């Protein structure tokens, strides 16, 4: 896919290191979650975002705390990049009381309104209209907030995608649609499930501003997101960013991936967003030791979180309906 080249070729080293730390935190969190799941420590299902770290980091780095995001079943990275607490996120995956939603939501429905995370969604496309609602609220309160919906190529075939693009464009909402086009919805390639695999072309007739971006180049993502956020804050309406990215793992942990060749998997790893930005930083003059130190700090942070979470009490079954229905209306 032809993507817009980055227009941010230079970046302050401090900011560049922050981007690296954020991406590496997602990488480490996801790798660890995968190992824990394989070892039977995590209940339910998890979907990892390995290979997509630059999208979460680049977009969320263009946002403020008061901006909101909605995400998908593959949302751990978005939550971490938006400021979600790593230990609470891990506890949520474990189904522990100390989880961000007290272990009741798990991987696919975690949310944290204190940092603008509207929530992950197990329903494909489900987060898009929530983000549109949040964008409408932002427009009405006039404080310059923007709202982001992360979603996959699989959500584009859902009616709610076009309904949301239509309304957001019509009402000039401060909204950013971020499509993570990783080429697959579950086991189905985009060539099989989309009439046009260029998602910007599917959205363009609505009159929405669109941009195709190399989603594995964190600077390109940050630059495009910064432009989209500025448009939203200026009251110029929504933008759709199509991120060309790579899903390294199977759809879910345990997916044997019989539908992909070894060559395809290898080619994706050649586009590793974390390694690419590590090289970029070294070219900017950062020494390897500083990057190794960040990696060691992050590894220790994740390991410490797992140790604490392992000791936590499980989510309380007798309180499952608390906070679900208003007091006095419980089933
Ligand atoms: C409305 C709905 N239909 C089908 C499913 C089953 N399902 C779960 S994930 C998924 C594919 C999602 O693909 P995509 O949106 O591209 O996200 P990705 O997994 O690639 O990140 C499907 C079909 C669902 N959860 N919700
Ligand atoms: Mg996909």
CSV table of C-alpha atoms and ligand atoms in Angstrom, one decimal:
chain,number,residue,atom,x,y,z
A,1,UNK,CA,0.0,0.0,0.0
A,2,UNK,CA,1.3,3.5,-0.8
A,3,UNK,CA,1.5,5.5,2.4
A,4,UNK,CA,2.2,9.1,3.2
A,5,UNK,CA,5.9,9.5,4.1
A,6,UNK,CA,6.6,10.8,7.6
A,7,UNK,CA,6.7,14.5,7.8
A,8,UNK,CA,8.4,14.4,11.2
A,9,UNK,CA,11.9,13.4,10.2
A,10,UNK,CA,13.4,15.0,13.3
A,11,UNK,CA,12.4,14.5,16.8
A,12,UNK,CA,13.9,15.5,20.2
A,13,UNK,CA,15.8,12.6,21.7
A,14,UNK,CA,13.8,12.7,24.9
A,15,UNK,CA,10.6,12.3,23.0
A,16,UNK,CA,12.1,9.6,20.9
A,17,UNK,CA,13.1,7.6,24.0
A,18,UNK,CA,9.6,8.0,25.4
A,19,UNK,CA,8.2,6.5,22.2
A,20,UNK,CA,10.7,3.6,22.5
A,21,UNK,CA,9.8,3.0,26.1
A,22,UNK,CA,6.1,3.0,25.3
A,23,UNK,CA,6.5,0.5,22.4
A,24,UNK,CA,8.8,-1.7,24.4
A,25,UNK,CA,6.4,-1.8,27.3
A,26,UNK,CA,3.6,-3.0,25.0
A,27,UNK,CA,6.0,-5.6,23.5
A,28,UNK,CA,7.0,-6.9,26.9
A,29,UNK,CA,3.5,-6.9,28.3
A,30,UNK,CA,2.2,-8.8,25.3
A,31,UNK,CA,5.0,-11.3,25.2
A,32,UNK,CA,4.6,-12.0,29.0
A,33,UNK,CA,0.8,-12.3,28.6
A,34,UNK,CA,1.3,-14.8,25.8
A,35,UNK,CA,3.6,-16.9,28.0
A,36,UNK,CA,1.3,-16.7,31.0
A,37,UNK,CA,-1.6,-17.7,28.9
A,38,UNK,CA,0.3,-20.7,27.4
A,39,UNK,CA,1.2,-21.7,31.0
A,40,UNK,CA,-2.5,-21.7,32.0
A,41,UNK,CA,-2.2,-18.7,34.3
A,42,UNK,CA,-4.8,-16.5,32.5
A,43,UNK,CA,-8.4,-17.4,32.1
A,44,UNK,CA,-10.5,-16.8,28.9
A,45,UNK,CA,-9.1,-15.6,25.6
A,46,UNK,CA,-6.4,-13.1,24.8
A,47,UNK,CA,-5.5,-11.5,21.5
A,48,UNK,CA,-2.1,-9.9,21.3
A,49,UNK,CA,-1.0,-6.8,19.5
A,50,UNK,CA,2.7,-7.8,18.9
A,51,UNK,CA,3.8,-6.1,15.6
A,52,UNK,CA,1.3,-3.3,16.0
A,53,UNK,CA,3.0,-1.4,18.9
A,54,UNK,CA,3.7,1.7,16.8
A,55,UNK,CA,0.1,2.5,16.1
A,56,UNK,CA,-0.9,2.5,19.8
A,57,UNK,CA,2.2,4.5,20.8
A,58,UNK,CA,2.2,7.0,17.9
A,59,UNK,CA,-1.5,7.8,18.2
A,60,UNK,CA,-1.7,8.0,22.0
A,61,UNK,CA,1.4,10.1,22.1
A,62,UNK,CA,-0.5,12.8,20.2
A,63,UNK,CA,-3.3,12.8,22.8
A,64,UNK,CA,-3.8,14.5,26.2
A,65,UNK,CA,-5.2,12.8,29.3
A,66,UNK,CA,-8.7,14.3,28.8
A,67,UNK,CA,-9.0,12.9,25.2
A,68,UNK,CA,-10.8,9.5,25.0
A,69,UNK,CA,-10.1,6.3,23.1
A,70,UNK,CA,-12.2,3.2,22.5
A,71,UNK,CA,-10.5,0.0,21.5
A,72,UNK,CA,-11.1,-3.6,20.4
A,73,UNK,CA,-10.5,-7.2,21.5
A,74,UNK,CA,-6.8,-6.5,20.7
A,75,UNK,CA,-6.6,-3.5,23.0
A,76,UNK,CA,-3.8,-4.1,25.6
A,77,UNK,CA,-1.4,-1.8,23.8
A,78,UNK,CA,-3.9,1.0,23.3
A,79,UNK,CA,-4.7,0.9,27.1
A,80,UNK,CA,-1.1,1.0,28.1
A,81,UNK,CA,-0.1,3.7,25.6
A,82,UNK,CA,-3.1,5.9,26.8
A,83,UNK,CA,-1.8,5.7,30.4
A,84,UNK,CA,-3.5,2.7,31.8
A,85,UNK,CA,-1.7,1.3,34.8
A,86,UNK,CA,0.4,-1.7,33.8
A,87,UNK,CA,-0.1,-3.7,37.0
A,88,UNK,CA,-3.9,-3.1,37.0
A,89,UNK,CA,-4.0,-4.2,33.4
A,90,UNK,CA,-2.1,-7.4,34.1
A,91,UNK,CA,-4.4,-8.0,37.1
A,92,UNK,CA,-7.4,-7.6,34.9
A,93,UNK,CA,-6.1,-10.3,32.5
A,94,UNK,CA,-5.7,-12.6,35.5
A,95,UNK,CA,-9.3,-11.9,36.7
A,96,UNK,CA,-8.1,-10.5,40.0
A,97,UNK,CA,-9.7,-8.0,42.4
A,98,UNK,CA,-6.9,-5.6,41.8
A,99,UNK,CA,-7.6,-5.3,38.1
A,100,UNK,CA,-8.5,-2.1,36.5
A,101,UNK,CA,-12.2,-3.2,36.4
A,102,UNK,CA,-11.7,-5.5,39.4
A,103,UNK,CA,-11.1,-8.4,37.2
A,104,UNK,CA,-14.7,-8.5,35.9
A,105,UNK,CA,-14.0,-7.4,32.4
A,106,UNK,CA,-10.8,-9.2,31.5
A,107,UNK,CA,-8.8,-8.6,28.4
A,108,UNK,CA,-11.7,-7.8,26.1
A,109,UNK,CA,-13.6,-5.3,28.1
A,110,UNK,CA,-11.1,-3.5,30.3
A,111,UNK,CA,-11.7,0.3,30.7
A,112,UNK,CA,-10.3,3.1,32.7
A,113,UNK,CA,-12.2,6.4,32.6
A,114,UNK,CA,-9.6,8.1,34.8
A,115,UNK,CA,-7.3,8.2,31.7
A,116,UNK,CA,-9.9,8.4,29.0
A,117,UNK,CA,-10.1,4.7,28.1
A,118,UNK,CA,-13.7,4.1,27.2
A,119,UNK,CA,-13.1,0.4,26.9
A,120,UNK,CA,-12.1,-2.6,24.9
A,121,UNK,CA,-14.8,-4.3,23.0
A,122,UNK,CA,-15.4,-8.0,22.2
A,123,UNK,CA,-18.0,-7.0,19.6
A,124,UNK,CA,-16.2,-6.1,16.4
A,125,UNK,CA,-17.0,-2.5,15.6
A,126,UNK,CA,-18.6,-2.0,19.0
A,127,UNK,CA,-16.2,0.7,20.1
A,128,UNK,CA,-16.6,2.9,17.1
A,129,UNK,CA,-20.0,4.5,18.0
A,130,UNK,CA,-19.0,4.8,21.6
A,131,UNK,CA,-16.1,7.0,20.4
A,132,UNK,CA,-18.5,9.0,18.2
A,133,UNK,CA,-20.7,9.6,21.3
A,134,UNK,CA,-17.6,10.8,23.2
A,135,UNK,CA,-16.7,13.1,20.3
A,136,UNK,CA,-20.2,14.6,20.3
A,137,UNK,CA,-19.8,15.2,24.1
A,138,UNK,CA,-16.4,16.8,23.4
A,139,UNK,CA,-17.9,19.1,20.8
A,140,UNK,CA,-20.7,20.1,23.1
A,141,UNK,CA,-18.5,20.9,26.1
A,142,UNK,CA,-16.2,22.9,23.8
A,143,UNK,CA,-12.9,22.2,25.7
A,144,UNK,CA,-11.0,21.1,22.6
A,145,UNK,CA,-11.0,17.4,23.5
A,146,UNK,CA,-10.8,14.7,20.7
A,147,UNK,CA,-12.0,11.2,20.6
A,148,UNK,CA,-10.3,8.2,19.0
A,149,UNK,CA,-11.7,4.8,17.9
A,150,UNK,CA,-9.2,2.1,17.2
A,151,UNK,CA,-10.6,-0.7,15.1
A,152,UNK,CA,-9.5,-3.4,12.8
A,153,UNK,CA,-10.0,-4.0,9.1
A,154,UNK,CA,-12.7,-6.6,10.1
A,155,UNK,CA,-14.9,-3.8,11.6
A,156,UNK,CA,-15.0,-1.9,8.3
A,157,UNK,CA,-17.6,-4.4,6.9
A,158,UNK,CA,-19.9,-3.7,9.9
A,159,UNK,CA,-22.7,-1.2,9.2
A,160,UNK,CA,-21.8,0.7,12.3
A,161,UNK,CA,-18.5,1.8,10.7
A,162,UNK,CA,-20.2,3.7,7.8
A,163,UNK,CA,-22.9,5.0,10.1
A,164,UNK,CA,-20.3,6.4,12.4
A,165,UNK,CA,-18.2,7.9,9.6
A,166,UNK,CA,-21.3,9.5,8.2
A,167,UNK,CA,-22.5,11.1,11.4
A,168,UNK,CA,-19.0,12.2,12.5
A,169,UNK,CA,-18.4,13.9,9.1
A,170,UNK,CA,-21.9,15.4,8.9
A,171,UNK,CA,-21.6,16.9,12.5
A,172,UNK,CA,-17.8,17.8,12.1
A,173,UNK,CA,-17.0,15.9,15.2
A,174,UNK,CA,-13.5,16.0,16.8
A,175,UNK,CA,-13.1,12.3,16.1
A,176,UNK,CA,-10.2,10.2,14.7
A,177,UNK,CA,-11.0,6.8,13.2
A,178,UNK,CA,-7.8,4.7,13.4
A,179,UNK,CA,-8.1,1.5,11.4
A,180,UNK,CA,-5.4,-1.0,12.1
A,181,UNK,CA,-5.3,-2.7,8.8
A,182,UNK,CA,-3.3,-5.9,9.6
A,183,UNK,CA,-4.6,-7.7,6.6
A,184,UNK,CA,-6.8,-10.2,8.5
A,185,UNK,CA,-10.1,-10.5,10.3
A,186,UNK,CA,-9.6,-13.7,12.3
A,187,UNK,CA,-8.4,-16.2,9.6
A,188,UNK,CA,-9.8,-14.2,6.6
A,189,UNK,CA,-7.6,-11.9,4.5
A,190,UNK,CA,-8.9,-8.5,3.6
A,191,UNK,CA,-9.0,-9.6,-0.1
A,192,UNK,CA,-11.7,-12.0,0.9
A,193,UNK,CA,-13.8,-9.8,3.2
A,194,UNK,CA,-13.5,-6.3,1.8
A,195,UNK,CA,-14.8,-5.0,-1.6
A,196,UNK,CA,-11.9,-2.5,-1.6
A,197,UNK,CA,-8.9,-3.3,0.5
A,198,UNK,CA,-7.9,0.4,0.6
A,199,UNK,CA,-10.0,1.4,3.5
A,200,UNK,CA,-9.4,5.1,2.9
A,201,UNK,CA,-11.2,4.7,-0.4
A,202,UNK,CA,-14.2,3.1,1.2
A,203,UNK,CA,-14.5,6.1,3.6
A,204,UNK,CA,-13.5,8.9,1.2
A,205,UNK,CA,-17.0,9.3,-0.5
A,206,UNK,CA,-18.4,10.5,2.8
A,207,UNK,CA,-16.1,13.6,2.6
A,208,UNK,CA,-14.0,12.7,5.6
A,209,UNK,CA,-10.3,13.6,5.6
A,210,UNK,CA,-8.3,10.4,5.1
A,211,UNK,CA,-4.7,9.5,5.3
A,212,UNK,CA,-2.9,6.1,4.7
A,213,UNK,CA,0.1,5.7,7.0
A,214,UNK,CA,2.9,3.1,7.5
A,215,UNK,CA,1.6,1.9,10.8
A,216,UNK,CA,4.9,0.3,11.7
A,217,UNK,CA,6.8,3.6,11.5
A,218,UNK,CA,6.1,5.3,14.9
A,219,UNK,CA,7.2,8.7,13.6
A,220,UNK,CA,4.8,8.5,10.6
A,221,UNK,CA,2.0,7.4,13.0
A,222,UNK,CA,2.7,10.3,15.4
A,223,UNK,CA,2.9,12.8,12.6
A,224,UNK,CA,-0.4,11.7,11.0
A,225,UNK,CA,-2.1,11.5,14.4
A,226,UNK,CA,-0.8,15.0,15.4
A,227,UNK,CA,-2.3,16.4,12.2
A,228,UNK,CA,-5.6,14.7,12.8
A,229,UNK,CA,-5.8,15.8,16.4
A,230,UNK,CA,-5.1,19.4,15.4
A,231,UNK,CA,-7.9,19.3,12.9
A,232,UNK,CA,-10.3,17.9,15.5
A,233,UNK,CA,-9.3,20.5,18.1
A,234,UNK,CA,-9.7,23.3,15.5
A,235,UNK,CA,-13.3,22.2,14.9
A,236,UNK,CA,-12.5,21.0,11.3
A,237,UNK,CA,-14.0,17.6,11.8
A,238,UNK,CA,-13.0,14.0,11.8
A,239,UNK,CA,-10.1,12.2,10.1
A,240,UNK,CA,-9.7,8.5,9.2
A,241,UNK,CA,-6.2,7.1,9.5
A,242,UNK,CA,-5.6,3.8,7.8
A,243,UNK,CA,-2.6,2.2,9.5
A,244,UNK,CA,-0.8,-0.5,7.4
A,245,UNK,CA,0.4,-2.8,10.1
A,246,UNK,CA,1.2,-6.4,10.9
A,247,UNK,CA,-0.4,-9.0,13.3
A,248,UNK,CA,2.5,-11.3,14.3
A,249,UNK,CA,0.5,-13.8,16.3
A,250,UNK,CA,-2.5,-15.8,15.3
A,251,UNK,CA,-5.9,-14.3,15.8
A,252,UNK,CA,-6.0,-15.6,19.3
A,253,UNK,CA,-3.3,-17.3,21.4
A,254,UNK,CA,-3.3,-21.0,20.3
A,255,UNK,CA,-4.3,-20.3,16.7
A,256,UNK,CA,-2.1,-22.6,14.6
A,257,UNK,CA,-2.1,-20.1,11.7
A,258,UNK,CA,-2.4,-22.7,8.9
A,259,UNK,CA,-3.7,-20.0,6.6
A,260,UNK,CA,-0.3,-18.2,6.5
A,261,UNK,CA,3.1,-19.2,5.1
A,262,UNK,CA,6.4,-19.0,6.9
A,263,UNK,CA,7.6,-16.5,4.4
A,264,UNK,CA,4.7,-14.2,5.2
A,265,UNK,CA,5.5,-14.4,8.9
A,266,UNK,CA,9.2,-13.7,8.3
A,267,UNK,CA,8.4,-10.7,6.0
A,268,UNK,CA,6.3,-9.2,8.8
A,269,UNK,CA,9.1,-9.5,11.3
A,270,UNK,CA,11.3,-7.6,8.9
A,271,UNK,CA,8.9,-4.7,9.5
A,272,UNK,CA,9.3,-4.9,13.3
A,273,UNK,CA,8.2,-1.5,14.6
A,274,UNK,CA,10.2,-1.7,17.8
A,275,UNK,CA,13.5,-2.8,16.1
A,276,UNK,CA,12.9,-0.1,13.4
A,277,UNK,CA,12.7,2.6,15.9
A,278,UNK,CA,15.6,1.3,17.9
A,279,UNK,CA,17.7,1.7,14.7
A,280,UNK,CA,16.2,5.1,14.2
A,281,UNK,CA,17.3,6.2,17.6
A,282,UNK,CA,20.8,4.9,17.2
A,283,UNK,CA,21.0,6.9,13.9
A,284,UNK,CA,19.9,10.0,16.0
A,285,UNK,CA,23.0,9.4,18.2
A,286,UNK,CA,21.4,7.5,21.1
A,287,UNK,CA,23.8,4.8,22.4
A,288,UNK,CA,22.8,1.2,22.7
A,289,UNK,CA,23.4,1.2,26.5
A,290,UNK,CA,20.6,3.7,27.0
A,291,UNK,CA,18.2,1.6,25.0
A,292,UNK,CA,19.3,-1.6,26.8
A,293,UNK,CA,18.7,0.2,30.1
A,294,UNK,CA,15.1,1.1,29.1
A,295,UNK,CA,14.5,-2.5,28.1
A,296,UNK,CA,15.9,-3.8,31.4
A,297,UNK,CA,13.7,-1.3,33.4
A,298,UNK,CA,10.6,-2.3,31.5
A,299,UNK,CA,11.3,-6.0,31.9
A,300,UNK,CA,11.7,-5.5,35.7
A,301,UNK,CA,8.5,-3.5,35.8
A,302,UNK,CA,6.5,-6.2,34.0
A,303,UNK,CA,8.1,-9.0,36.1
A,304,UNK,CA,7.3,-7.1,39.3
A,305,UNK,CA,3.7,-6.6,38.2
A,306,UNK,CA,3.3,-10.3,37.6
A,307,UNK,CA,4.7,-11.2,41.0
A,308,UNK,CA,2.3,-8.8,42.8
A,309,UNK,CA,-0.7,-9.9,40.7
A,310,UNK,CA,0.0,-13.6,41.3
A,311,UNK,CA,-0.6,-12.9,45.1
A,312,UNK,CA,-3.8,-10.9,44.6
A,313,UNK,CA,-7.2,-12.3,45.5
A,314,UNK,CA,-9.4,-13.4,42.6
A,315,UNK,CA,-12.4,-11.3,41.5
A,316,UNK,CA,-15.2,-12.0,44.0
A,317,UNK,CA,-18.0,-14.1,42.4
A,318,UNK,CA,-20.5,-13.0,45.0
A,319,UNK,CA,-20.1,-9.4,43.8
A,320,UNK,CA,-20.3,-9.9,40.1
A,321,UNK,CA,-23.5,-8.0,39.7
A,322,UNK,CA,-22.3,-5.0,41.7
A,323,UNK,CA,-21.7,-2.0,39.5
A,324,UNK,CA,-23.6,-3.7,36.7
A,325,UNK,CA,-27.2,-2.7,37.6
A,326,UNK,CA,-28.2,0.4,39.6
A,327,UNK,CA,-28.6,-0.4,43.3
A,328,UNK,CA,-32.0,-2.0,44.0
A,329,UNK,CA,-32.4,-3.2,40.4
A,330,UNK,CA,-30.2,-6.3,40.5
A,331,UNK,CA,-31.4,-9.4,38.6
B,1,LIG,C1,-20.0,-8.4,15.6
B,1,LIG,C2,-19.0,-9.5,15.7
B,1,LIG,N1,-18.9,-10.3,14.6
B,1,LIG,C3,-17.9,-11.3,14.7
B,1,LIG,C4,-17.1,-11.5,15.8
B,1,LIG,C5,-16.1,-12.6,15.8
B,1,LIG,N2,-14.8,-11.9,15.7
B,1,LIG,C6,-14.0,-11.7,16.7
B,1,LIG,S1,-12.6,-10.9,16.2
B,1,LIG,C7,-13.0,-10.9,14.6
B,1,LIG,C8,-12.1,-10.4,13.6
B,1,LIG,C9,-11.7,-9.0,13.8
B,1,LIG,O1,-10.8,-8.6,12.8
B,1,LIG,P1,-10.2,-7.1,12.8
B,1,LIG,O2,-11.4,-6.2,13.1
B,1,LIG,O3,-9.5,-7.0,11.6
B,1,LIG,O4,-9.3,-7.0,14.1
B,1,LIG,P2,-7.9,-7.8,14.4
B,1,LIG,O5,-8.3,-9.1,15.0
B,1,LIG,O6,-7.3,-8.0,13.1
B,1,LIG,O7,-7.2,-6.9,15.2
B,1,LIG,C10,-14.2,-11.5,14.4
B,1,LIG,C11,-14.9,-11.7,13.2
B,1,LIG,C12,-17.3,-10.6,16.9
B,1,LIG,N3,-16.6,-10.7,18.0
B,1,LIG,N4,-18.2,-9.6,16.8
B,2,LIG,MG1,-7.5,-7.2,11.2
